[in-house]
XYZ file of C-alpha atoms in Angstrom:
458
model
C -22.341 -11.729 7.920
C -23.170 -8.939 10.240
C -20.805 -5.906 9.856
C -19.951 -4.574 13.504
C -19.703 -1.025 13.553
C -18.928 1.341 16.485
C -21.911 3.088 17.908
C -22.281 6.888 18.311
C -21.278 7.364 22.022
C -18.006 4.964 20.984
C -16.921 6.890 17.703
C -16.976 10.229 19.904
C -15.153 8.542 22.567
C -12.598 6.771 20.621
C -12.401 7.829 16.999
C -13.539 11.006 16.183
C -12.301 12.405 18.447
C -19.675 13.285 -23.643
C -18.350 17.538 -23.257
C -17.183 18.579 -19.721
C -16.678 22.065 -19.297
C -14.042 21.963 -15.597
C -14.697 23.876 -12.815
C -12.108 27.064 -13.005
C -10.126 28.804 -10.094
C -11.310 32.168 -9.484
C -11.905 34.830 -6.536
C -14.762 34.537 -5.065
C -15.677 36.940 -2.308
C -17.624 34.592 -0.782
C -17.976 30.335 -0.326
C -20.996 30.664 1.969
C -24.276 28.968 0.475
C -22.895 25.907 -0.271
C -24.292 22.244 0.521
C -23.940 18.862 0.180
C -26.755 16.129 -0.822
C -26.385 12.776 -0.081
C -28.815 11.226 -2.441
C -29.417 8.330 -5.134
C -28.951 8.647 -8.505
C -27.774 7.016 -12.285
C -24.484 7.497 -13.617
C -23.393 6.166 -16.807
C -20.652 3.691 -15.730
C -20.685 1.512 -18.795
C -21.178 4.654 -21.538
C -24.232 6.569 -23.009
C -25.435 3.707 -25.295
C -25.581 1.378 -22.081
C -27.782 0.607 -18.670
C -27.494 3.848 -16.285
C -25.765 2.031 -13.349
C -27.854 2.960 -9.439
C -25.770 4.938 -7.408
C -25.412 6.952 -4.457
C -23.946 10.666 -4.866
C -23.148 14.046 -3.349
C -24.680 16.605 -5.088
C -23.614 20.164 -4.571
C -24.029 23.393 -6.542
C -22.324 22.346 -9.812
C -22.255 19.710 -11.851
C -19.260 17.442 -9.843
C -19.048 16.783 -6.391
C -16.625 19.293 -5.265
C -16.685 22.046 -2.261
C -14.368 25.181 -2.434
C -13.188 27.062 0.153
C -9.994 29.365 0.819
C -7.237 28.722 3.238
C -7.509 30.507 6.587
C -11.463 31.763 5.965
C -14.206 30.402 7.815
C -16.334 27.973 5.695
C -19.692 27.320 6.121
C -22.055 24.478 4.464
C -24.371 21.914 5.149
C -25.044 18.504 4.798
C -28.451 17.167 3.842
C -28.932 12.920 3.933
C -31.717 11.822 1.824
C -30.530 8.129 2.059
C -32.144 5.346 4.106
C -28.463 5.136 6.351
C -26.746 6.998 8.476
C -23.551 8.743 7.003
C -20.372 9.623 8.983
C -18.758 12.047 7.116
C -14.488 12.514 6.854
C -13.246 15.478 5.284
C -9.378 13.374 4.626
C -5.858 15.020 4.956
C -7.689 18.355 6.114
C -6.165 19.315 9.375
C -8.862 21.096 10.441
C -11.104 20.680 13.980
C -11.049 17.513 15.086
C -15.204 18.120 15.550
C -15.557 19.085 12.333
C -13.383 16.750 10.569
C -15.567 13.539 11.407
C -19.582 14.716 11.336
C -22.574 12.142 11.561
C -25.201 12.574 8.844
C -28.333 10.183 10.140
C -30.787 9.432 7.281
C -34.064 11.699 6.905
C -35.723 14.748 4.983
C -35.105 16.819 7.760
C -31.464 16.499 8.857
C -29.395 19.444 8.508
C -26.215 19.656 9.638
C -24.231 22.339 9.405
C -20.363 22.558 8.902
C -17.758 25.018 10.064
C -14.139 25.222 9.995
C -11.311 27.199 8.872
C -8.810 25.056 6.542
C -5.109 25.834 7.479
C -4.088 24.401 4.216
C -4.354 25.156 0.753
C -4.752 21.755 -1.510
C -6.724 19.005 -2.839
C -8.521 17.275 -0.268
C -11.903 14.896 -0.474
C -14.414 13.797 2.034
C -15.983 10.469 2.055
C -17.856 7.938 4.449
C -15.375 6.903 7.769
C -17.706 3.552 8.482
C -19.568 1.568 6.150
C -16.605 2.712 3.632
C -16.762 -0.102 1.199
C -20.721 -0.202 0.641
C -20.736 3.840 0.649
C -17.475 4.502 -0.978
C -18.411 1.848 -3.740
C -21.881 3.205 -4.041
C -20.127 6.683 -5.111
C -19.996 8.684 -1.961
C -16.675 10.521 -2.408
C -16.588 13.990 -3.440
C -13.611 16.901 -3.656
C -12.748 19.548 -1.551
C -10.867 21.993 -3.090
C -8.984 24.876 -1.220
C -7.554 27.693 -2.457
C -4.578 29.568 -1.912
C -4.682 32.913 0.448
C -3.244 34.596 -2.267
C -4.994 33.325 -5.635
C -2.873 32.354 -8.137
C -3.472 33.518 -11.125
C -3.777 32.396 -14.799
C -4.951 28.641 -13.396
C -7.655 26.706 -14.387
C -8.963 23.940 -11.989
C -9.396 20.428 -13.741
C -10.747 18.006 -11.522
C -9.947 14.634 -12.345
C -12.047 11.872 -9.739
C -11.242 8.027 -11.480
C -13.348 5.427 -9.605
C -13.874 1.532 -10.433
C -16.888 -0.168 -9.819
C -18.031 -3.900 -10.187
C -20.842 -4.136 -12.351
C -22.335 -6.618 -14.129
C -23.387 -6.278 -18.367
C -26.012 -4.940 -17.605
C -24.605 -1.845 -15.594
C -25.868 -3.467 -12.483
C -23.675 -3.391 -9.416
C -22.155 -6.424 -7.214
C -24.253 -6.232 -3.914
C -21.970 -8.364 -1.921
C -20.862 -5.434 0.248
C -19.471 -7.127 3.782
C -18.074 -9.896 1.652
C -16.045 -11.963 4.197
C -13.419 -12.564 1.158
C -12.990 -9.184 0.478
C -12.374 -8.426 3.753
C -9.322 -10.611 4.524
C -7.601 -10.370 0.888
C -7.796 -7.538 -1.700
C -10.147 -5.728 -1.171
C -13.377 -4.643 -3.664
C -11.742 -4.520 -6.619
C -13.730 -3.117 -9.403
C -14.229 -3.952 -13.396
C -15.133 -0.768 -14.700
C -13.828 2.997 -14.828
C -15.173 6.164 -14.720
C -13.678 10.156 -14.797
C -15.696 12.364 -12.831
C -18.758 9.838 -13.321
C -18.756 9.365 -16.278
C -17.049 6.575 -18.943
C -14.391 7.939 -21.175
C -15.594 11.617 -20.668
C -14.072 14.406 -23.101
C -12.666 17.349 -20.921
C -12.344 20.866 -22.003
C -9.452 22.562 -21.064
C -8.505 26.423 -21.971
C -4.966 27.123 -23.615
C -4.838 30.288 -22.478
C -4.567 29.250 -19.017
C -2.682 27.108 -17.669
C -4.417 23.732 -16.636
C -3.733 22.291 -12.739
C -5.253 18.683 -13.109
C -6.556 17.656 -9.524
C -6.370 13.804 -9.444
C -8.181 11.699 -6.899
C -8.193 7.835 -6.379
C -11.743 6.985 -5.270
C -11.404 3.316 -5.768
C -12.016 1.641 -3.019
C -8.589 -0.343 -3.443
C -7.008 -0.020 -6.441
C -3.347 1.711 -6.586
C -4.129 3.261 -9.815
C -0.945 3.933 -12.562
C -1.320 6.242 -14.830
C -0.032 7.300 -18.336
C -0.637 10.649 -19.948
C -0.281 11.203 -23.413
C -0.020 14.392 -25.499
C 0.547 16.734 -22.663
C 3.697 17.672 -20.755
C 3.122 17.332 -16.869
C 5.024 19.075 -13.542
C 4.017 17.468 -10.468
C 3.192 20.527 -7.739
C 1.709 18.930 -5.125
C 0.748 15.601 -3.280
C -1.631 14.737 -0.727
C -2.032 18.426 -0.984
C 0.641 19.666 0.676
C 2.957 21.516 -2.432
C 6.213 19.910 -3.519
C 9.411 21.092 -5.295
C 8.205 20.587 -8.990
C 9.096 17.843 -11.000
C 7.919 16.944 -14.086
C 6.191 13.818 -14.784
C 8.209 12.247 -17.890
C 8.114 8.557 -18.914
C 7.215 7.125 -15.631
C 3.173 6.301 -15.076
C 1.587 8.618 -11.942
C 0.682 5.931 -9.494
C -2.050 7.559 -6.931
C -3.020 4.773 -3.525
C -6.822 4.983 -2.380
C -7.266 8.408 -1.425
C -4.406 9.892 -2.254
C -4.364 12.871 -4.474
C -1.675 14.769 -7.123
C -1.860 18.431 -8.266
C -0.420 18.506 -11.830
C 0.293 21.505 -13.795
C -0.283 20.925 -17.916
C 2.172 22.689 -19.049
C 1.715 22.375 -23.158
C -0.591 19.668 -24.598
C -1.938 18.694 -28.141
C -4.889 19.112 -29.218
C -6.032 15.457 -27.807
C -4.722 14.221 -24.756
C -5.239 11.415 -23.378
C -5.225 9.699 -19.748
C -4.818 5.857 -19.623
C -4.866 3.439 -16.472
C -1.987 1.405 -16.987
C -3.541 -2.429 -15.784
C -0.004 -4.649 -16.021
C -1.838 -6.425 -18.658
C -3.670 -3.753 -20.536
C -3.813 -0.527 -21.164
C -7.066 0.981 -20.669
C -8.210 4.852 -21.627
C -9.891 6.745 -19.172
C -10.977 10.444 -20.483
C -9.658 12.608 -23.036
C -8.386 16.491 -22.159
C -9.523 18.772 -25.847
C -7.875 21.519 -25.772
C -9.318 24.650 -27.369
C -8.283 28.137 -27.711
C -5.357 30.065 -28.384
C -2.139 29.193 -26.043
C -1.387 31.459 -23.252
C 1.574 32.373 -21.875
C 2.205 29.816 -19.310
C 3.567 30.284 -15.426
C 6.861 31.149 -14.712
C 9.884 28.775 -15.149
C 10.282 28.983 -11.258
C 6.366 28.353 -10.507
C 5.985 26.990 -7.209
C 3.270 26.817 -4.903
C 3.691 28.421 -1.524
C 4.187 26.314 1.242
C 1.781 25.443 3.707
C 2.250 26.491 7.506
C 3.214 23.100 8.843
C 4.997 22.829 12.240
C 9.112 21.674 12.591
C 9.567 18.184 13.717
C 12.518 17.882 16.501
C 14.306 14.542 16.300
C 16.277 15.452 18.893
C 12.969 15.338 21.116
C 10.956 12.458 19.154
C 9.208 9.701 20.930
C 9.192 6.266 19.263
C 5.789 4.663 19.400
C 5.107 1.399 17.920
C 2.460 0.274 15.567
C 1.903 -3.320 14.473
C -0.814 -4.294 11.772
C -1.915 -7.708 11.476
C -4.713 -9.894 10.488
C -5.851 -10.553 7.141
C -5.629 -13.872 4.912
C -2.850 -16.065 6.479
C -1.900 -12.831 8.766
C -1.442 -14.865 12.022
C -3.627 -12.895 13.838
C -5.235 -15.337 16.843
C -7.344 -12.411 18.699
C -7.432 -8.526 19.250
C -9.638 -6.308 21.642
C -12.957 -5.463 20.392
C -14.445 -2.340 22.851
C -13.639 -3.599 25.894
C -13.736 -7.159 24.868
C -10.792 -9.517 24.505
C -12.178 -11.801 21.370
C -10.426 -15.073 19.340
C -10.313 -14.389 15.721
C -13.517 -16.902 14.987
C -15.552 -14.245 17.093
C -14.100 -11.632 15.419
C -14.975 -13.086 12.246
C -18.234 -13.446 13.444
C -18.552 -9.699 13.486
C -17.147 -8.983 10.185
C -13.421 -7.960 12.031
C -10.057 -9.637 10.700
C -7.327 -6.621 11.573
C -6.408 -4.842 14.007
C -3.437 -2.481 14.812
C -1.307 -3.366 18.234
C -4.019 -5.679 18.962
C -7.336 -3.733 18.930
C -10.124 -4.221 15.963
C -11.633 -0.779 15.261
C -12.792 1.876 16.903
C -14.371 2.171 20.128
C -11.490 0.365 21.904
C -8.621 2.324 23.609
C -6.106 4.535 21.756
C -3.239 3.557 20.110
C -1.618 6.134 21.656
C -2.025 9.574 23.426
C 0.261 12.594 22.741
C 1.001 16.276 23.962
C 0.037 18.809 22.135
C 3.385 19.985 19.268
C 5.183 16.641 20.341
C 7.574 14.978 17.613
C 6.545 11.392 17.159
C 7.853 9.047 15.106
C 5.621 5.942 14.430
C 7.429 2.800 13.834
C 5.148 0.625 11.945
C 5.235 -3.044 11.563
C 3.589 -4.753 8.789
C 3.192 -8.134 9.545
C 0.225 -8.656 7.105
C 0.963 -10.275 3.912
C -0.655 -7.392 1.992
C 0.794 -4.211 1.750
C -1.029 -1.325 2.978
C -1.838 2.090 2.367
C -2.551 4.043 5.863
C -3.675 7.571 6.247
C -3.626 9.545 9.028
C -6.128 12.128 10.214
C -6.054 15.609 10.937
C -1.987 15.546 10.396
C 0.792 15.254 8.378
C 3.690 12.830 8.042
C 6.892 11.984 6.416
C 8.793 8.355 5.753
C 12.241 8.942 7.379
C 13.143 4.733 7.161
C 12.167 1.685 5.351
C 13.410 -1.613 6.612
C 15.993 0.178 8.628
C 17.151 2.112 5.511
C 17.109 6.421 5.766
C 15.247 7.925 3.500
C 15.848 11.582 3.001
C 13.876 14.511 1.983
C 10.602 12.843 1.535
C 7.178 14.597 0.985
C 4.466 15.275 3.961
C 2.367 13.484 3.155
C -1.095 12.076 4.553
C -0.871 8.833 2.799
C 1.886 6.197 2.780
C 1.986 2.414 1.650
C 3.886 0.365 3.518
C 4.579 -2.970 2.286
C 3.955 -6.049 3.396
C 6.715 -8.201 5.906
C 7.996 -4.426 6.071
C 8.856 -1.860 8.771
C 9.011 1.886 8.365
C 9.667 5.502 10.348
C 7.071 7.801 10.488
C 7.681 11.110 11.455
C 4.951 13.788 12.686
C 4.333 16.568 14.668
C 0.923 16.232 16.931
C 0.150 19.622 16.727
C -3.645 19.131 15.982
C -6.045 18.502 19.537
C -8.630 15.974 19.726
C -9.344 12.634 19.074
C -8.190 11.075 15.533
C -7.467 8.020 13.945
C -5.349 5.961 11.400
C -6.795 4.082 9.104
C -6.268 1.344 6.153
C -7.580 3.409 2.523
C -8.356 0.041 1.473
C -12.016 0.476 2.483
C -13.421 -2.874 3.158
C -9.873 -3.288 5.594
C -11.028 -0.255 7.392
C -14.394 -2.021 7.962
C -13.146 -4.721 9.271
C -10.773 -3.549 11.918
C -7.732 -1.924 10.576
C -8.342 1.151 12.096
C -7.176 2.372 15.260
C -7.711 5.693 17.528
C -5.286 8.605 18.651
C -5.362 11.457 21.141
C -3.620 14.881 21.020
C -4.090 16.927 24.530
């Protein structure tokens, strides 16, 4: 099956518009010299005493994939493709430049492109492939991006924490059957094997002097990961990175959607922790945090992170636009406009497309919708698929204000929401960020086929 996939001129147009010592939080005068490799490698996806698993990766300065910058400086890197395809690379829940947000990578030991932006926001963020998600994505192309506060906050160690599942055979090999039609129009790719950071059931060093912040990323391609932490007392401080009132984590597993992300603050742990995926029927462990050292003396009681400069919504001045997603296994869809085309689903399928959002399949059609620049929209979303489904918006924030006609009050910004499936839901934003943008399914190989869609702020 031959994956359709918007060409350069349409993305533009329509929609670019084991020992692990962690990476710590310090002051750095300066982020400039950084870069990121796109590049094949071997990770050990089924442990040390089994078959290195091929891979793709981004490799930057250290030993994880992670870029650092600081909130309201200009940061600088650039991007170097030593792969045989063409990357388009998203920098997700940033709300930076709409240019800079979405950048094309092509293939070749000469490309160099540079990137530069200033991040408004402090946080967790990650960058990944935008097109060809679920063969890139799967292959390992996901990486951090890690901002730091204006103000440094002091006495906090960085712990990145990047859990990814991958479909592998005994022998370490991995599933080729990228585009798979199945896939495509059900779950999604789910995978049979974890990793932390790369590796299987790593052992993480964290200091007890300090105070740990644990920076947790889904990269699975479609798993809604649970989690379950033992040995260590957790307070929640931030999701999608935008900070939050903290709470702490108690009895109840951490459940992250594709993409999403959760700043955690460890706030006294044993000597062994331990993180587990919690699997409905099992209970696997994923990586261990040893603690070492003599304890510190911890943040303040009222720790919070400071807020970051996000613009009021007015109700009172909202306009309601609609947004219906359908297609999928048994998801009624009968056609949807592909470019300029009007196309029956068997054509679609032909083309590797089975959703689309209010009837147009991926990019490179028209918008979903054009706004004014600091407008208050509210996004009424209709799922008539019969999966639920995590969407993320670009370059913005948003908040659930209703589910199935039910308020629902004082809930996070976030850049990530599931909505489930026969379901309807509110979403507030403010479209305070110019260019062109899009929504988009974080279940990657629903992204590929069609269930993403184009916006425009003027």
């Amino acid at each position: 099956m031959r994956r359709w996939l918007p060409n350069r001129r349409d993305f533009m147009v329509a929609g670019a518009a084991a020992l692990v010592v962690p990476v710590t939080a310090r002051a750095q005068e300066s982020y400039a010299g950084q870069s990121l490799t796109a590049e094949k490698s071997k990770f050990s996806v089924l442990g040390s005493e089994n078959p290195l698993t091929d891979v793709w990766r981004f490799k930057t300065t250290g030993d994880l994939p992670i870029l650092r910058a600081r909130q309201g400086e200009e940061f600088r890197f650039h991007i170097f493709n030593q792969l045989e395809t063409d990357i388009w690379l998203h920098f997700f829940g940033v709300r930076g430049p709409s240019d800079m947000m979405t950048v094309a990578a092509p293939a070749g030991p000469n490309a160099d492109v540079e990137v530069v932006f200033t991040p408004p926001d402090a946080g967790t963020f990650w960058f990944g492939p935008l097109l060809d998600a679920s063969r890139q994505r799967d292959m390992g192309l996901t990486g951090l991006l890690i901002v730091e506060e204006a103000q440094p906050v002091s006495d906090l160690v960085d712990v990145p924490i990047m859990i990814d599942d991958w479909m592998v055979d005994e022998q370490g090999k991995m599933d080729g059957s990228f585009g798979n039609l199945e896939a495509a129009i059900g779950e999604g790719r789910l995978g049979n094997w974890f990793t932390v950071n790369g590796a299987y059931k790593p052992s993480i060093a964290v200091d007890r002097a300090k105070t740990s912040r644990l920076r947790l990323l889904n990269a699975c391609n479609t798993r809604t990961i649970s989690l379950q932490f033992k040995n260590i007392d957790l307070v929640i401080i931030a999701e999608d990175g935008q900070p939050v009132k903290p709470r702490p984590v108690g009895l109840d597993p951490v459940q992250l959607l594709p993409g999403q992300r959760m700043d955690l603050l460890g706030i006294s742990a044993a000597e062994k922790a331990v993180i587990s995926l919690d699997l409905q029927e099992d209970v696997v462990e994923l990586a261990f945090l040893v603690a070492k050292g003599q304890a510190g003396d911890g943040v303040a009681d009222n720790f919070a992170l400071p807020a970051n400069p996000l613009a009021v919504a007015d109700l009172t001045k909202s306009r309601e636009i609609p947004l219906v997603l359908a297609g999928g296994a048994k998801g009624g869809l009968q056609s949807a406009k592909v470019g300029e085309e009007d196309l029956p689903l068997r054509n679609m399928l032909e083309k590797g497309l089975a959703w689309a959002m209010n009837g147009i399949a991926g990019l490179g059609g028209p918008m979903l919708f054009e706004a004014v620049r600091g407008e208050t929209i509210v996004l009424v979303v209709e799922n008539k698929t019969g999966f639920s489904q995590p969407l993320h918006i670009h370059g913005h924030v948003w908040r659930l204000i209703e589910q199935d006609g039910k308020a629902m009050d004082d809930q996070p910004w976030r850049d990530t929401i599931l909505i489930p499936r026969l379901s309807g839901a509110k979403l507030l934003l403010v479209a305070d960020n110019p260019g062109s943008w899009a929504i988009q399914s974080m279940i990657a190989e629903r992204s590929d086929a069609g269930l993403i869609g184009g916006f425009r702020v003027n």
